[in-house]
CSV table of C-alpha atoms in Angstrom, one decimal:
chain,number,residue,atom,x,y,z
M,1,MET,CA,180.7,82.0,212.3
M,2,GLY,CA,181.0,79.3,214.9
M,3,LEU,CA,178.6,81.2,217.2
M,4,LEU,CA,176.1,81.6,214.4
M,5,ARG,CA,176.1,77.8,213.7
M,6,LYS,CA,175.6,77.1,217.4
M,7,ARG,CA,172.6,79.4,217.4
M,8,LYS,CA,171.2,77.7,214.3
M,9,HIS,CA,171.6,74.3,215.9
M,10,ARG,CA,169.9,75.4,219.1
M,11,LEU,CA,167.0,76.9,217.1
M,12,LEU,CA,166.6,73.7,215.1
M,13,ARG,CA,166.7,71.6,218.3
M,14,PHE,CA,164.1,73.9,219.8
M,15,LEU,CA,161.8,73.8,216.8
M,16,LEU,CA,162.2,70.0,216.6
M,17,THR,CA,161.3,69.6,220.3
M,18,ILE,CA,158.2,71.8,219.9
M,19,PHE,CA,157.2,69.8,216.8
M,20,LEU,CA,157.6,66.5,218.6
M,21,ILE,CA,155.6,67.8,221.7
M,22,ILE,CA,152.7,68.7,219.4
M,23,ALA,CA,153.0,66.0,216.8
M,24,ILE,CA,153.2,62.9,219.0
M,25,PRO,CA,150.0,63.6,221.1
M,26,VAL,CA,148.1,64.7,218.0
M,27,GLY,CA,149.3,61.7,216.1
M,28,ALA,CA,148.4,59.3,218.9
M,29,ILE,CA,144.9,60.8,219.1
M,30,PHE,CA,144.4,60.5,215.4
M,31,ILE,CA,145.6,56.9,215.3
M,32,CYS,CA,143.4,55.9,218.3
M,33,PHE,CA,140.2,57.8,217.6
M,34,TYR,CA,140.0,58.4,213.8
M,35,ASP,CA,137.5,56.1,212.2
M,36,ALA,CA,136.0,57.0,208.8
M,37,HIS,CA,134.0,53.8,208.4
M,38,HIS,CA,130.5,54.5,207.4
M,39,THR,CA,127.6,52.1,208.1
M,40,GLU,CA,125.3,51.6,205.1
M,41,ILE,CA,121.7,51.6,206.1
M,42,ASN,CA,118.5,50.8,204.1
M,43,VAL,CA,116.4,53.9,204.3
M,44,GLU,CA,114.3,56.1,202.0
M,45,ASP,CA,114.2,59.9,201.8
M,46,GLU,CA,110.5,60.0,200.8
M,47,ILE,CA,108.4,57.6,202.9
M,48,THR,CA,105.3,58.4,204.8
M,49,PHE,CA,104.2,57.1,208.2
M,50,THR,CA,101.4,55.2,206.5
M,51,ASP,CA,103.8,53.6,204.1
M,52,LEU,CA,106.0,52.5,207.0
M,53,THR,CA,103.2,51.1,209.1
M,54,ASN,CA,101.7,49.3,206.1
M,55,LYS,CA,105.0,47.7,205.4
M,56,ILE,CA,105.3,46.5,209.0
M,57,MET,CA,101.7,45.1,209.1
M,58,ILE,CA,102.1,43.4,205.7
M,59,ASP,CA,105.3,41.7,206.9
M,60,SER,CA,103.6,40.7,210.2
M,61,VAL,CA,101.1,38.4,208.4
M,62,ASP,CA,103.6,36.7,206.0
M,63,ASN,CA,103.9,33.6,208.1
M,64,THR,CA,100.5,33.6,209.7
M,65,LYS,CA,99.5,30.3,207.9
M,66,ASP,CA,102.5,28.5,209.5
M,67,THR,CA,102.7,30.1,212.9
M,68,HIS,CA,99.0,30.9,213.4
M,69,LYS,CA,100.2,34.2,214.9
M,70,VAL,CA,100.5,37.8,213.8
M,71,ASN,CA,104.1,38.8,214.5
M,72,VAL,CA,104.6,42.5,214.4
M,73,GLU,CA,108.3,43.0,214.0
M,74,PHE,CA,110.1,46.3,214.3
M,75,GLY,CA,113.4,45.3,212.7
M,76,GLN,CA,116.7,46.9,211.9
M,77,ASP,CA,115.5,48.7,208.7
M,78,GLU,CA,112.4,50.1,210.4
M,79,ILE,CA,114.4,51.3,213.4
M,80,ASN,CA,117.0,52.9,211.1
M,81,GLN,CA,114.3,54.5,209.0
M,82,LEU,CA,112.8,56.2,212.1
M,83,LEU,CA,116.2,57.3,213.4
M,84,TYR,CA,117.1,58.7,209.9
M,85,THR,CA,113.8,60.6,209.5
M,86,VAL,CA,114.1,62.0,213.0
M,87,PHE,CA,117.6,63.2,212.4
M,88,GLN,CA,116.6,64.8,209.1
M,89,LYS,CA,114.5,67.2,211.2
M,90,THR,CA,117.3,68.2,213.6
M,91,PRO,CA,119.2,71.5,213.1
M,92,ASP,CA,121.9,71.6,210.4
M,93,THR,CA,124.6,72.1,213.0
M,94,VAL,CA,123.7,68.8,214.7
M,95,GLN,CA,123.7,66.9,211.3
M,96,GLU,CA,127.1,68.5,210.5
M,97,TYR,CA,128.7,67.0,213.6
M,98,ILE,CA,126.6,63.9,213.9
M,99,PRO,CA,125.8,62.8,210.3
M,100,GLN,CA,124.3,59.4,211.3
M,101,VAL,CA,122.9,57.4,214.2
M,102,CYS,CA,121.8,53.8,213.5
M,103,VAL,CA,121.6,50.3,214.8
M,104,GLU,CA,123.0,47.0,213.6
M,105,ILE,CA,121.2,43.8,214.7
M,106,ASN,CA,122.7,40.3,214.5
M,107,ASP,CA,120.6,37.7,216.3
M,108,ASN,CA,120.4,39.0,219.9
M,109,LYS,CA,123.4,41.4,219.5
M,110,TYR,CA,122.5,45.1,219.1
M,111,SER,CA,125.1,47.7,218.1
M,112,PHE,CA,124.1,51.3,218.5
M,113,ILE,CA,126.3,53.5,216.3
M,114,LEU,CA,126.9,57.2,216.4
M,115,GLU,CA,129.0,58.7,213.6
M,116,ALA,CA,130.8,62.0,214.4
M,117,CYS,CA,132.5,64.4,212.1
M,118,VAL,CA,134.5,67.6,213.0
M,119,LYS,CA,135.8,69.1,209.8
M,120,PHE,CA,138.2,66.5,208.3
M,121,PHE,CA,138.3,64.4,211.5
M,122,LYS,CA,135.8,61.5,211.6
M,123,SER,CA,135.1,59.0,214.4
M,124,ARG,CA,132.5,56.6,215.6
M,125,VAL,CA,131.0,55.6,219.0
M,126,VAL,CA,129.7,52.0,219.0
M,127,LEU,CA,127.8,50.7,222.0
M,128,ASN,CA,127.7,46.9,221.7
M,129,THR,CA,125.0,45.1,223.7
M,130,THR,CA,123.2,41.8,223.9
M,131,LEU,CA,119.4,41.6,224.1
M,132,ASP,CA,117.5,39.7,226.8
M,133,SER,CA,113.8,39.5,227.7
M,134,VAL,CA,112.7,39.3,231.3
M,135,ASP,CA,109.0,39.3,232.1
M,136,ASP,CA,107.6,42.6,230.7
M,137,ASN,CA,111.0,44.1,230.1
M,138,ILE,CA,113.6,44.2,227.3
M,139,ILE,CA,117.2,44.4,228.7
M,140,PHE,CA,120.2,45.5,226.8
M,141,LYS,CA,123.3,44.2,228.5
M,142,ILE,CA,126.3,46.5,227.7
M,143,GLU,CA,129.2,44.3,226.5
M,144,ASN,CA,131.7,47.0,225.4
M,145,ILE,CA,132.0,50.6,224.0
M,146,LYS,CA,134.2,51.4,221.1
M,147,ILE,CA,135.4,54.9,220.4
M,148,GLY,CA,137.3,55.1,217.1
M,149,ARG,CA,139.8,52.2,217.3
M,150,ILE,CA,139.7,51.9,221.1
M,151,LYS,CA,137.4,49.3,222.6
M,152,VAL,CA,136.7,49.3,226.3
M,153,THR,CA,134.7,46.6,228.1
M,154,GLY,CA,131.7,47.5,230.1
M,155,ASP,CA,133.4,46.2,233.3
M,156,LYS,CA,136.3,48.6,232.9
M,157,ILE,CA,134.4,51.8,232.0
M,158,LEU,CA,131.3,51.3,234.1
M,159,SER,CA,133.1,50.2,237.3
M,160,ASN,CA,134.5,53.7,237.7
M,161,GLU,CA,132.9,55.5,240.6
M,162,LYS,CA,133.0,58.9,238.7
M,163,VAL,CA,131.1,57.3,235.8
M,164,LEU,CA,128.5,55.7,238.1
M,165,GLY,CA,127.9,59.1,239.6
M,166,PHE,CA,126.4,60.3,236.3
M,167,GLU,CA,123.6,57.6,236.3
M,168,ASP,CA,120.9,60.0,237.6
M,169,LYS,CA,121.9,62.7,235.1
M,170,ILE,CA,121.9,60.2,232.2
M,171,ASN,CA,118.4,58.9,233.1
M,172,GLU,CA,117.1,62.5,233.5
M,173,ALA,CA,118.5,63.4,230.0
M,174,ILE,CA,116.9,60.3,228.5
M,175,THR,CA,113.5,61.1,230.1
M,176,LYS,CA,113.6,64.6,228.7
M,177,THR,CA,114.0,63.1,225.2
M,178,GLY,CA,110.7,61.3,225.7
M,179,ILE,CA,112.3,57.8,225.9
M,180,SER,CA,111.2,55.6,228.7
M,181,ALA,CA,114.3,53.4,229.0
M,182,HIS,CA,116.3,53.2,232.3
M,183,VAL,CA,120.1,53.0,232.5
M,184,ASP,CA,121.6,50.9,235.3
M,185,LEU,CA,125.4,51.5,235.1
M,186,LYS,CA,126.2,49.3,238.1
M,187,ASN,CA,124.7,46.3,236.4
M,188,LYS,CA,125.8,47.5,233.0
M,189,GLN,CA,122.4,47.4,231.4
M,190,VAL,CA,119.6,49.4,229.9
M,191,THR,CA,116.0,48.3,230.7
M,192,TYR,CA,113.1,49.1,228.5
M,193,GLY,CA,109.5,48.1,229.3
M,194,LYS,CA,108.0,46.3,226.2
M,195,LEU,CA,104.9,48.4,226.2
M,196,ASP,CA,107.0,51.6,226.8
M,197,LEU,CA,109.1,50.6,223.8
M,198,ILE,CA,106.1,50.3,221.6
M,199,LYS,CA,104.6,53.6,222.8
M,200,ASP,CA,107.9,55.4,222.3
M,201,ALA,CA,108.3,54.0,218.8
M,202,ILE,CA,104.8,55.2,217.9
M,203,ASN,CA,105.4,58.6,219.4
M,204,MET,CA,108.8,58.9,217.6
M,205,ALA,CA,107.1,57.9,214.3
M,206,LYS,CA,104.4,60.6,214.8
M,207,LYS,CA,107.0,63.2,215.5
M,208,ALA,CA,109.1,62.1,212.5
M,209,TYR,CA,106.3,62.0,210.0
M,210,GLY,CA,104.2,64.8,211.4
């Protein structure tokens, strides 16, 4: 009887050890990277390219009397509408794992948000940047990157030599998507020519709306 009890205790200790070995890392990953927050965006399912461009042009002349200028603005809602429409045309498998990509704009602060979902596990990647304009370029300065609940500053993550080694591959991948932006990891910034940004936005709209 005593030998049987010892074996039971050993088995329980073994099972408890295995449980802790598995549960602690899984729990830590869940706590750090799980983020079910969903960003609400103002988009329409049925909107044509003509409707979108008409809206932008109408808004651009609202304050013409006061400013004596026609200000064509491509704001948060217009950007998110384009991103939403483009993603609606991606394969279902992509939409399943990446249900939403959007941008939040607050003054000169731009947050690019990617929501991810794998079965019941949800997370978000948020790239927080500040916008600056130099000559004919728009520059997004990378402030920090947030994955789930973990926030890492641009200095910490982009000063790593291994990360810096991916710069050429990142720019090559961006070019293949038809986007003319250039990533400079060493200086923690993304540079976009103003004319290139307009051309890319028009091309993206044409692809999105056929």
